[in-house]
XYZ file of C-alpha atoms in Angstrom:
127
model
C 154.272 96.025 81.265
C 157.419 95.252 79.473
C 160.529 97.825 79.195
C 163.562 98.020 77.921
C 166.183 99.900 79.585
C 169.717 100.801 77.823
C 172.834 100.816 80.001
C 176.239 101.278 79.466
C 176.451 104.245 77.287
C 179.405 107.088 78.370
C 181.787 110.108 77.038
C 185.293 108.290 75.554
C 187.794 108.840 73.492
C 188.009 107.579 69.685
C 189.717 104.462 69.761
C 187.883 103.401 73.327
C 185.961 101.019 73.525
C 181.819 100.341 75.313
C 179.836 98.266 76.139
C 176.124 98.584 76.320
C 173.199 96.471 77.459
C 169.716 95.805 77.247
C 167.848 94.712 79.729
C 164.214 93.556 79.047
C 162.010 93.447 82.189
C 157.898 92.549 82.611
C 158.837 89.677 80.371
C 156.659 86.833 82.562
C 156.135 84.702 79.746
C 159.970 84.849 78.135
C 158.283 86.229 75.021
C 161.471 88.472 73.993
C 163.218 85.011 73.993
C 162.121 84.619 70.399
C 162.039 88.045 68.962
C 164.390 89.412 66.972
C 166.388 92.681 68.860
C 168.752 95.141 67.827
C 170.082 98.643 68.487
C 170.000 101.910 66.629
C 170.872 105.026 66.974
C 170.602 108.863 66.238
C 172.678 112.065 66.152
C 170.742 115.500 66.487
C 169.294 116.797 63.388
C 169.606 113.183 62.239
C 167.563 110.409 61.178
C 167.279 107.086 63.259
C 169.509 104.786 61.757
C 170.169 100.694 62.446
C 173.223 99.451 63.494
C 172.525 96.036 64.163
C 170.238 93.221 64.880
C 170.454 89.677 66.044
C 167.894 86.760 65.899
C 166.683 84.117 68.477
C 169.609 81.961 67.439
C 172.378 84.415 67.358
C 172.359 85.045 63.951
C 173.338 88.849 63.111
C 173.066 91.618 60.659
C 175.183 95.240 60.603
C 175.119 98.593 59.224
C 178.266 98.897 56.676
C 179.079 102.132 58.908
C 180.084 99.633 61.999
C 180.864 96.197 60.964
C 184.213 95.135 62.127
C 183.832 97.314 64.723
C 180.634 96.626 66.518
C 179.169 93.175 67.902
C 175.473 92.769 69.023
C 175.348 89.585 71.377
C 171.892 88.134 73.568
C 171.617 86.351 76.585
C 168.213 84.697 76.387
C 168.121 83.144 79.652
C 168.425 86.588 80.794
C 166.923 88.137 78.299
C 169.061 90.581 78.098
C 170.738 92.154 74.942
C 174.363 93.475 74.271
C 176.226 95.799 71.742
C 180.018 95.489 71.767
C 181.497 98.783 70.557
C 185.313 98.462 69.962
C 187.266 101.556 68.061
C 184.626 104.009 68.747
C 184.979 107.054 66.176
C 183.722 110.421 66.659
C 180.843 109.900 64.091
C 179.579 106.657 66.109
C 178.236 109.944 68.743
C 174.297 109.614 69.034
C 171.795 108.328 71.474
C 171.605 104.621 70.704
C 168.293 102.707 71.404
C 167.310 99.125 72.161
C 164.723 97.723 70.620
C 162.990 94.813 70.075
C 159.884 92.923 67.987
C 160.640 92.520 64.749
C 157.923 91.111 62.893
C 159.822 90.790 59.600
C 163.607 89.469 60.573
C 165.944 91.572 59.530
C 164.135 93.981 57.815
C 163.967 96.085 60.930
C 167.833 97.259 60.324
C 166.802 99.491 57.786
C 162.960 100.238 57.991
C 162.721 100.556 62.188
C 160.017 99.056 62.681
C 159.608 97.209 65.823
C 157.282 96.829 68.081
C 159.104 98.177 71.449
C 161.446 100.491 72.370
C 163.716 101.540 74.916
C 164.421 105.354 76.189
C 168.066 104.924 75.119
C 171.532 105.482 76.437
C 173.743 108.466 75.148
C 177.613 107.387 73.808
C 179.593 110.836 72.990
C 183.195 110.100 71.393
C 185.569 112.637 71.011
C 188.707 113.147 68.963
């Protein structure tokens, strides 16, 4: 069966900067090649919100709350996905989750609804 498992994720300070992956495994058939991923992310108490997604091509799409700040890369012939996190502020705190399947492009930023996702990776930022 296919999985995603988040890496990457850590306790900094604001201004610091992470980097997390995405590795998608049980992918025979290089399906996730041509899906659309992205991450997301939520805070205790708080709803799961989007922060980015990219499609097959490399094409992207980010929450106003970290654009400039955040870039979401993909390796397809590894099939592996990435979020750059640069300038990390304490409100960017949350478990952040990889996910992947979007069956209506980038629609998935803001509605969450894809088809797989990972167990996630916690990033805590003080200041």
């Amino acid at each position: 069966q296919v999985q995603l498992v988040e890496s990457g994720g850590g306790s900094v300070q604001a201004g610091a900067s992470l980097r997390l992956s995405c590795e998608v495994s049980g992918d025979t058939s290089g399906s996730y090649r041509d899906y659309y991923m992205g991450w997301a992310r939520q805070a205790p108490g708080k709803e799961r919100e989007g922060v980015a997604v990219i499609n097959p091509f490399g094409g992207t799409k980010y929450a106003d709350s970290v654009k400039g700040r955040f870039t979401i890369s993909r390796d397809n012939a590894k099939i592996t996905l990435y979020l750059q996190m640069n300038n990390l502020k304490a409100e960017d705190t949350a478990m952040y989750f990889c996910a992947a399947n979007c069956s209506y492009g980038y629609a998935c930023l803001t509605d969450g609804n894809w088809g797989r996702w990972g167990q996630g990776t916690q990033v805590t930022v003080s200041s």
